[in-house]
């Protein structure tokens, strides 16, 4: 049986699929064409007229041009807005359309019955909670275990692309320019020295100087684009010591227009141009989830990762200890903890918040005043911790009662804390 660890970069314009190759210990692109020219698959669906038959990518365009089908595009934006599309008098939800697209894309690699997905990591430009919830449901409908589904930002995928290729923690700063029809983005990977475990930081900035890729079809537009990219690169990189530069996105599919930009970037640096970078980074993450211990024992701080460690002091088997609610560097969407406690003469719960880079910790306090007053050690509480977004944690406290002597009154406290 073939067990696949997949990375899927899902964007409004193009999507890309990669898998982890255990033989080469690397990530490889999946092409939508037999000659492997097309790893960029347009994020569009085409429904065949009068039939429940669907096509994606270039084939969808071809069918539509022949008048055989109806196209739906901008599937990610539609999902974020919880939108719908009406095709041949039937209304489809964004979830249904995205499920069809992802399912057809996965068919590129799941070509026989002797295949299964061990891990699937989606990477998206922006971690919108609505989109993330929907992608988990898409996995459910495709019969992929929830434990096998993960969602990361482009920033995180970029970090793991570099980590996966090098096989160890990088020693130098690198950066990435992503040029697409939907925007121009800058990423930077920094190594924070002097910490144990080693810390790696990823930053992302949307550049205001985005432009339509149509201008690259004419020489005046190519010169304008070259000057814009060159100016952005010099402003972002400045006098920083950056050893490696990556160029990706549809805009850098060819680089003959970026004459001055490349001339400046190549001064004392290694410059790489290519597609499928985010999808390959996601494939490295997928593979790492199958290991008993991570191959990347670093604290990664970036979009989608928590910047603080949150603990509460409890008594366990007669000894005072710290219950870790959330750890710095963990994925906020997956940081869920459920615990049961017995309260002993306490009317408040205190949480300690230690943010990386800050010397002093903070204390959060949650009042238990609304719960019934009972004798010591006869109040049993269930605590549920979950993040609703990267910097906002929700705590639910549920009165579980204490047997027949003190039955639960059904009281519940819900409180939100901001990082």
Coordinates of C-alpha atoms in Angstrom, one line a residue:
X1 CA 0.0 0.0 0.0
X2 CA 1.2 3.5 -0.9
X3 CA 1.0 5.9 2.1
X4 CA 1.1 9.5 1.0
X5 CA 2.2 12.5 3.0
X6 CA 0.8 15.4 1.0
X7 CA 1.2 19.2 1.0
X8 CA -1.5 21.2 -0.8
X9 CA -1.1 24.9 -1.4
X10 CA -4.6 26.3 -1.9
X11 CA -4.9 29.8 -3.4
X12 CA -7.5 31.7 -5.4
X13 CA -5.6 31.8 -8.6
X14 CA -3.5 28.6 -8.6
X15 CA -3.1 25.6 -6.4
X16 CA -0.2 23.1 -6.1
X17 CA 0.2 19.6 -4.7
X18 CA 3.4 17.9 -3.5
X19 CA 4.3 14.7 -1.8
X20 CA 7.1 13.6 0.5
X21 CA 9.4 11.1 -1.2
X22 CA 10.9 8.7 1.4
X23 CA 13.5 7.4 -1.1
X24 CA 15.0 10.9 -1.7
X25 CA 14.0 12.4 1.7
X26 CA 12.6 15.3 -0.3
X27 CA 9.4 16.8 -1.4
X28 CA 8.3 16.5 -5.1
X29 CA 5.6 18.3 -7.1
X30 CA 2.6 16.6 -8.6
X31 CA 1.9 17.7 -12.1
X32 CA -1.5 17.9 -13.8
X33 CA 0.2 17.0 -17.1
X34 CA 2.1 13.9 -18.1
X35 CA 5.1 15.9 -19.2
X36 CA 5.3 17.5 -15.7
X37 CA 5.0 21.0 -17.0
X38 CA 2.0 22.0 -15.0
X39 CA 2.4 21.9 -11.3
X40 CA 0.4 25.2 -11.1
X41 CA -3.2 24.0 -11.3
X42 CA -5.8 26.9 -11.8
X43 CA -8.2 26.9 -8.9
X44 CA -11.3 26.7 -11.0
X45 CA -14.1 24.2 -11.4
X46 CA -16.0 23.4 -14.5
X47 CA -19.3 21.5 -14.4
X48 CA -20.3 19.7 -17.6
X49 CA -23.6 21.0 -18.9
X50 CA -26.4 18.6 -18.1
X51 CA -24.3 16.1 -16.2
X52 CA -22.8 15.7 -12.7
X53 CA -19.2 15.7 -14.2
X54 CA -16.6 18.1 -13.0
X55 CA -13.2 19.2 -14.3
X56 CA -10.4 21.4 -12.8
X57 CA -7.4 23.4 -13.9
X58 CA -6.5 23.7 -17.6
X59 CA -9.0 21.0 -18.5
X60 CA -11.8 23.1 -17.0
X61 CA -10.7 26.1 -19.1
X62 CA -10.7 23.9 -22.2
X63 CA -14.2 22.5 -21.6
X64 CA -15.5 25.9 -21.0
X65 CA -14.0 27.3 -24.2
X66 CA -15.6 24.5 -26.1
X67 CA -18.9 25.5 -24.6
X68 CA -19.3 22.2 -22.8
X69 CA -19.3 23.5 -19.3
X70 CA -19.8 26.3 -16.7
X71 CA -16.8 27.7 -14.8
X72 CA -16.6 28.7 -11.1
X73 CA -13.5 30.4 -9.8
X74 CA -12.2 32.2 -6.7
X75 CA -13.1 29.2 -4.6
X76 CA -11.0 30.3 -1.6
X77 CA -12.5 33.8 -1.4
X78 CA -15.9 32.2 -1.8
X79 CA -15.2 29.9 1.1
X80 CA -14.0 32.7 3.4
X81 CA -17.2 34.6 2.7
X82 CA -19.3 31.4 3.1
X83 CA -20.6 32.1 -0.3
X84 CA -22.6 30.1 -2.8
X85 CA -22.7 29.7 -6.6
X86 CA -25.8 28.8 -8.7
X87 CA -25.0 26.5 -11.6
X88 CA -27.8 25.2 -13.9
X89 CA -30.5 26.4 -11.4
X90 CA -28.8 24.5 -8.5
X91 CA -27.2 26.4 -5.6
X92 CA -23.8 25.0 -4.4
X93 CA -22.2 26.0 -1.2
X94 CA -18.5 27.0 -1.1
X95 CA -17.9 23.8 0.9
X96 CA -19.4 21.6 -1.8
X97 CA -17.3 23.3 -4.5
X98 CA -14.1 23.3 -2.6
X99 CA -14.6 19.6 -1.8
X100 CA -15.1 18.8 -5.5
X101 CA -11.9 20.8 -6.4
X102 CA -9.7 19.2 -3.7
X103 CA -11.1 15.8 -4.5
X104 CA -10.2 16.1 -8.2
X105 CA -6.8 17.5 -7.3
X106 CA -6.1 14.5 -5.0
X107 CA -7.0 12.2 -7.9
X108 CA -3.8 13.3 -9.6
X109 CA -1.9 11.1 -7.0
X110 CA -4.5 8.7 -5.7
X111 CA -4.7 6.8 -9.0
X112 CA -5.2 3.3 -7.6
X113 CA -7.1 1.6 -4.8
X114 CA -3.8 0.7 -3.1
X115 CA -3.2 4.2 -1.9
X116 CA -4.2 6.1 1.2
X117 CA -3.5 9.6 2.7
X118 CA -1.5 9.4 5.9
X119 CA -1.2 13.1 6.3
X120 CA -2.6 16.1 4.3
X121 CA -1.3 19.6 5.1
X122 CA -3.1 22.5 3.6
X123 CA -1.2 25.8 3.3
X124 CA -3.1 29.0 2.6
X125 CA -2.1 32.7 2.3
X126 CA -4.1 33.8 5.3
X127 CA -5.4 31.7 8.2
X128 CA -9.1 32.6 8.2
X129 CA -11.0 30.6 10.9
X130 CA -14.0 30.1 8.5
X131 CA -11.7 28.7 5.8
X132 CA -9.9 26.4 8.3
X133 CA -13.1 25.0 9.7
X134 CA -14.3 24.4 6.1
X135 CA -11.1 22.6 5.1
X136 CA -11.5 20.2 8.0
X137 CA -15.0 19.4 6.9
X138 CA -13.8 18.9 3.3
X139 CA -11.4 16.3 4.7
X140 CA -14.3 14.7 6.5
X141 CA -16.3 14.4 3.3
X142 CA -13.3 12.9 1.5
X143 CA -13.0 10.4 4.3
X144 CA -9.7 11.6 5.6
X145 CA -9.2 11.3 9.3
X146 CA -9.3 14.6 11.2
X147 CA -6.0 13.6 12.9
X148 CA -4.5 13.6 9.4
X149 CA -5.6 17.1 8.4
X150 CA -3.4 20.2 9.3
X151 CA -3.6 23.8 8.1
X152 CA -0.7 26.1 8.1
X153 CA 0.2 29.6 6.7
X154 CA 2.4 30.3 3.8
X155 CA 4.9 31.7 6.2
X156 CA 5.1 28.4 8.1
X157 CA 5.3 26.4 4.9
X158 CA 8.2 28.5 3.7
X159 CA 10.1 27.9 7.0
X160 CA 9.7 24.1 6.7
X161 CA 10.6 24.2 3.0
X162 CA 14.0 25.7 4.0
X163 CA 14.3 23.3 7.0
X164 CA 13.3 20.3 5.0
X165 CA 15.8 21.0 2.2
X166 CA 18.7 21.7 4.5
X167 CA 18.0 18.8 6.9
X168 CA 19.1 21.0 9.8
X169 CA 18.5 24.4 11.4
X170 CA 19.7 27.1 9.0
X171 CA 22.5 29.4 10.1
X172 CA 21.6 32.4 8.1
X173 CA 18.7 34.7 7.3
X174 CA 16.8 34.0 4.0
X175 CA 13.9 35.7 2.3
X176 CA 11.2 35.0 -0.2
X177 CA 9.3 37.1 -2.7
X178 CA 5.9 35.6 -3.8
X179 CA 4.4 37.4 -6.9
X180 CA 0.9 36.3 -7.8
X181 CA -2.1 37.9 -9.5
X182 CA -3.7 38.4 -6.1
X183 CA -0.7 40.2 -4.5
X184 CA 3.0 40.7 -3.9
X185 CA 4.3 39.2 -0.7
X186 CA 7.6 39.3 1.2
X187 CA 8.7 36.6 3.7
X188 CA 11.8 36.5 5.9
X189 CA 13.3 33.6 7.9
X190 CA 15.4 34.6 10.9
X191 CA 17.5 32.4 13.2
X192 CA 17.3 33.6 16.8
X193 CA 20.5 32.7 18.5
X194 CA 21.3 32.1 22.1
X195 CA 18.1 30.1 22.9
X196 CA 17.5 26.5 23.8
X197 CA 15.8 25.0 22.0
X198 CA 16.8 27.0 19.0
X199 CA 14.2 29.5 17.8
X200 CA 13.3 30.3 14.2
X201 CA 11.1 33.3 13.3
X202 CA 9.2 33.9 10.2
X203 CA 7.7 37.2 9.2
X204 CA 5.3 38.1 6.3
X205 CA 4.4 41.4 4.8
X206 CA 1.9 42.2 2.1
X207 CA 3.6 44.7 -0.2
X208 CA 1.6 47.6 -1.4
X209 CA 3.3 47.6 -4.8
X210 CA 1.4 44.7 -6.3
X211 CA 0.5 44.8 -10.0
X212 CA -1.4 42.8 -12.5
X213 CA 0.7 40.1 -14.2
X214 CA -0.8 41.1 -17.5
X215 CA 1.7 43.9 -17.8
X216 CA 4.5 41.2 -18.2
X217 CA 3.1 40.5 -21.7
X218 CA 4.5 43.8 -23.1
X219 CA 8.0 45.3 -22.9
X220 CA 7.0 48.6 -21.2
X221 CA 5.1 46.6 -18.6
X222 CA 8.1 44.3 -18.1
X223 CA 10.4 47.3 -17.4
X224 CA 7.8 48.8 -15.0
X225 CA 7.5 45.5 -13.1
X226 CA 11.3 45.1 -13.0
X227 CA 11.6 48.6 -11.4
X228 CA 8.9 47.8 -8.9
X229 CA 10.4 44.5 -7.8
X230 CA 13.9 46.0 -7.6
X231 CA 12.7 48.9 -5.4
X232 CA 10.8 46.6 -3.1
X233 CA 13.7 44.2 -2.8
X234 CA 16.1 47.0 -1.9
X235 CA 13.7 48.5 0.6
X236 CA 12.9 45.2 2.3
X237 CA 16.4 43.8 2.4
X238 CA 18.3 47.0 2.8
X239 CA 21.6 46.4 4.6
X240 CA 20.5 43.0 6.1
X241 CA 22.8 40.1 5.7
X242 CA 20.7 37.7 3.7
X243 CA 22.4 34.8 2.1
X244 CA 19.5 33.1 0.2
X245 CA 16.6 34.6 -1.8
X246 CA 13.7 32.6 -3.1
X247 CA 11.4 33.8 -5.9
X248 CA 8.0 32.0 -6.4
X249 CA 4.5 32.6 -7.7
X250 CA 3.0 32.8 -11.2
X251 CA 4.8 36.2 -11.7
X252 CA 8.2 34.5 -11.4
X253 CA 7.4 31.5 -13.6
X254 CA 9.7 33.2 -16.0
X255 CA 12.3 35.8 -15.0
X256 CA 13.5 37.2 -18.3
X257 CA 11.7 40.5 -17.4
X258 CA 13.4 40.9 -14.0
X259 CA 16.8 42.0 -15.3
X260 CA 17.7 44.8 -12.8
X261 CA 16.0 43.0 -10.0
X262 CA 18.1 39.8 -10.4
X263 CA 21.2 41.8 -11.0
X264 CA 20.8 43.4 -7.5
X265 CA 19.6 40.3 -5.8
X266 CA 22.4 38.2 -7.0
X267 CA 25.1 40.4 -5.5
X268 CA 26.6 38.1 -2.9
X269 CA 23.5 36.0 -2.5
X270 CA 22.1 32.7 -3.9
X271 CA 18.9 33.3 -5.7
X272 CA 16.4 30.4 -6.5
X273 CA 13.3 30.7 -8.7
X274 CA 10.7 28.1 -8.9
X275 CA 7.2 27.0 -8.2
X276 CA 5.6 24.6 -5.6
X277 CA 7.7 25.9 -2.7
X278 CA 4.8 26.3 -0.3
X279 CA 3.3 22.9 -1.2
X280 CA 6.7 21.2 -0.7
X281 CA 7.1 22.9 2.7
X282 CA 3.6 21.6 3.6
X283 CA 4.7 18.1 2.5
X284 CA 7.7 18.2 4.8
X285 CA 5.3 19.1 7.7
X286 CA 3.0 16.2 6.7
X287 CA 5.9 13.7 6.8
X288 CA 7.0 15.1 10.2
X289 CA 3.6 14.4 11.6
X290 CA 4.2 10.7 11.0
X291 CA 7.4 10.5 13.0
X292 CA 7.4 9.5 16.7
X293 CA 9.7 12.5 17.3
X294 CA 9.9 15.6 15.2
X295 CA 12.9 16.1 12.9
X296 CA 12.7 19.8 13.6
X297 CA 13.2 20.3 17.3
X298 CA 12.9 24.1 17.1
X299 CA 10.5 26.7 18.3
X300 CA 9.0 28.2 15.2
X301 CA 7.3 31.6 15.6
X302 CA 5.2 32.7 12.7
X303 CA 1.6 33.2 11.5
X304 CA -0.4 30.4 12.9
X305 CA 1.9 29.7 15.9
X306 CA 1.3 30.8 19.5
X307 CA 3.9 33.2 20.9
X308 CA 3.3 32.4 24.6
X309 CA 3.3 29.5 27.0
X310 CA 0.2 29.4 29.2
X311 CA 0.2 27.4 32.4
X312 CA -1.8 27.0 35.6
X313 CA -0.5 25.7 39.0
X314 CA -2.2 22.5 40.2
X315 CA -1.7 19.9 42.8
X316 CA -1.1 16.4 41.4
X317 CA -0.6 13.4 43.7
X318 CA 0.2 15.7 46.5
X319 CA 2.8 17.7 44.6
X320 CA 2.6 21.2 43.1
X321 CA 3.2 21.3 39.3
X322 CA 2.4 23.3 36.2
X323 CA -0.4 22.2 33.9
X324 CA 0.6 23.4 30.4
X325 CA -2.5 24.8 28.6
X326 CA -0.6 26.0 25.5
X327 CA 3.0 26.0 24.5
X328 CA 4.9 28.7 22.6
X329 CA 5.4 27.7 19.0
X330 CA 2.4 25.3 18.8
X331 CA -0.3 25.6 16.2
X332 CA -3.1 27.7 17.6
X333 CA -5.8 25.9 15.6
X334 CA -4.7 22.5 17.1
X335 CA -4.0 23.8 20.6
X336 CA -6.9 22.2 22.4
X337 CA -6.8 20.9 26.0
X338 CA -9.5 19.3 28.2
X339 CA -8.8 18.8 31.9
X340 CA -10.8 18.0 35.0
X341 CA -10.0 19.6 38.4
X342 CA -11.3 19.4 41.9
X343 CA -11.4 22.8 43.6
X344 CA -10.1 23.2 47.1
X345 CA -11.3 26.4 48.8
X346 CA -10.6 28.5 45.6
X347 CA -13.0 31.0 44.1
X348 CA -10.6 31.9 41.2
X349 CA -8.4 30.2 38.6
X350 CA -5.1 31.8 37.7
X351 CA -3.2 31.4 34.5
X352 CA 0.5 32.4 34.0
X353 CA 1.3 33.8 30.5
X354 CA 4.9 33.9 29.5
X355 CA 5.4 35.5 26.1
X356 CA 8.7 34.8 24.2
X357 CA 10.9 37.9 24.3
X358 CA 9.3 39.3 27.4
X359 CA 11.1 39.1 30.7
X360 CA 8.0 39.2 33.0
X361 CA 5.0 37.0 32.9
X362 CA 1.4 38.0 33.1
X363 CA -1.5 36.6 35.1
X364 CA -5.0 35.9 33.9
X365 CA -7.7 35.4 36.4
X366 CA -11.0 33.7 36.0
X367 CA -13.7 34.0 38.7
X368 CA -15.7 31.0 39.9
X369 CA -18.3 33.1 41.8
X370 CA -21.2 32.0 39.8
X371 CA -20.7 28.3 40.8
X372 CA -22.5 26.9 43.9
X373 CA -20.7 27.2 47.2
X374 CA -19.7 23.7 48.4
X375 CA -17.5 22.2 51.1
X376 CA -13.7 21.9 50.2
X377 CA -12.9 19.3 47.5
X378 CA -16.5 18.7 46.5
X379 CA -16.6 20.9 43.4
X380 CA -15.4 19.1 40.2
X381 CA -14.9 21.2 37.1
X382 CA -14.2 20.5 33.5
X383 CA -11.9 23.0 31.8
X384 CA -11.8 23.2 28.0
X385 CA -9.1 25.4 26.4
X386 CA -9.2 26.3 22.7
X387 CA -8.0 29.2 20.5
X388 CA -10.6 31.0 18.4
X389 CA -7.8 32.8 16.5
X390 CA -4.1 33.2 16.9
X391 CA -4.2 35.7 19.7
X392 CA -7.4 34.8 21.4
X393 CA -8.0 31.9 23.8
X394 CA -11.4 30.7 25.0
X395 CA -11.7 29.0 28.4
X396 CA -14.9 27.0 29.2
X397 CA -15.5 25.9 32.8
X398 CA -18.3 23.4 33.3
X399 CA -19.7 22.4 36.7
X400 CA -19.6 18.6 36.8
X401 CA -21.0 18.3 40.3
X402 CA -19.7 15.7 42.8
X403 CA -21.6 12.5 42.6
X404 CA -25.1 12.2 44.2
X405 CA -24.2 14.4 47.1
X406 CA -23.6 17.5 45.1
X407 CA -25.2 17.1 41.6
X408 CA -24.3 19.5 38.8
X409 CA -26.5 22.5 38.4
X410 CA -25.4 22.8 34.7
X411 CA -23.6 26.1 35.2
X412 CA -21.0 27.0 32.7
X413 CA -18.5 29.9 32.4
X414 CA -17.1 31.0 29.1
X415 CA -14.3 33.6 29.0
X416 CA -12.0 34.9 26.3
X417 CA -8.4 36.0 27.0
X418 CA -6.3 38.0 24.5
X419 CA -2.6 37.5 24.0

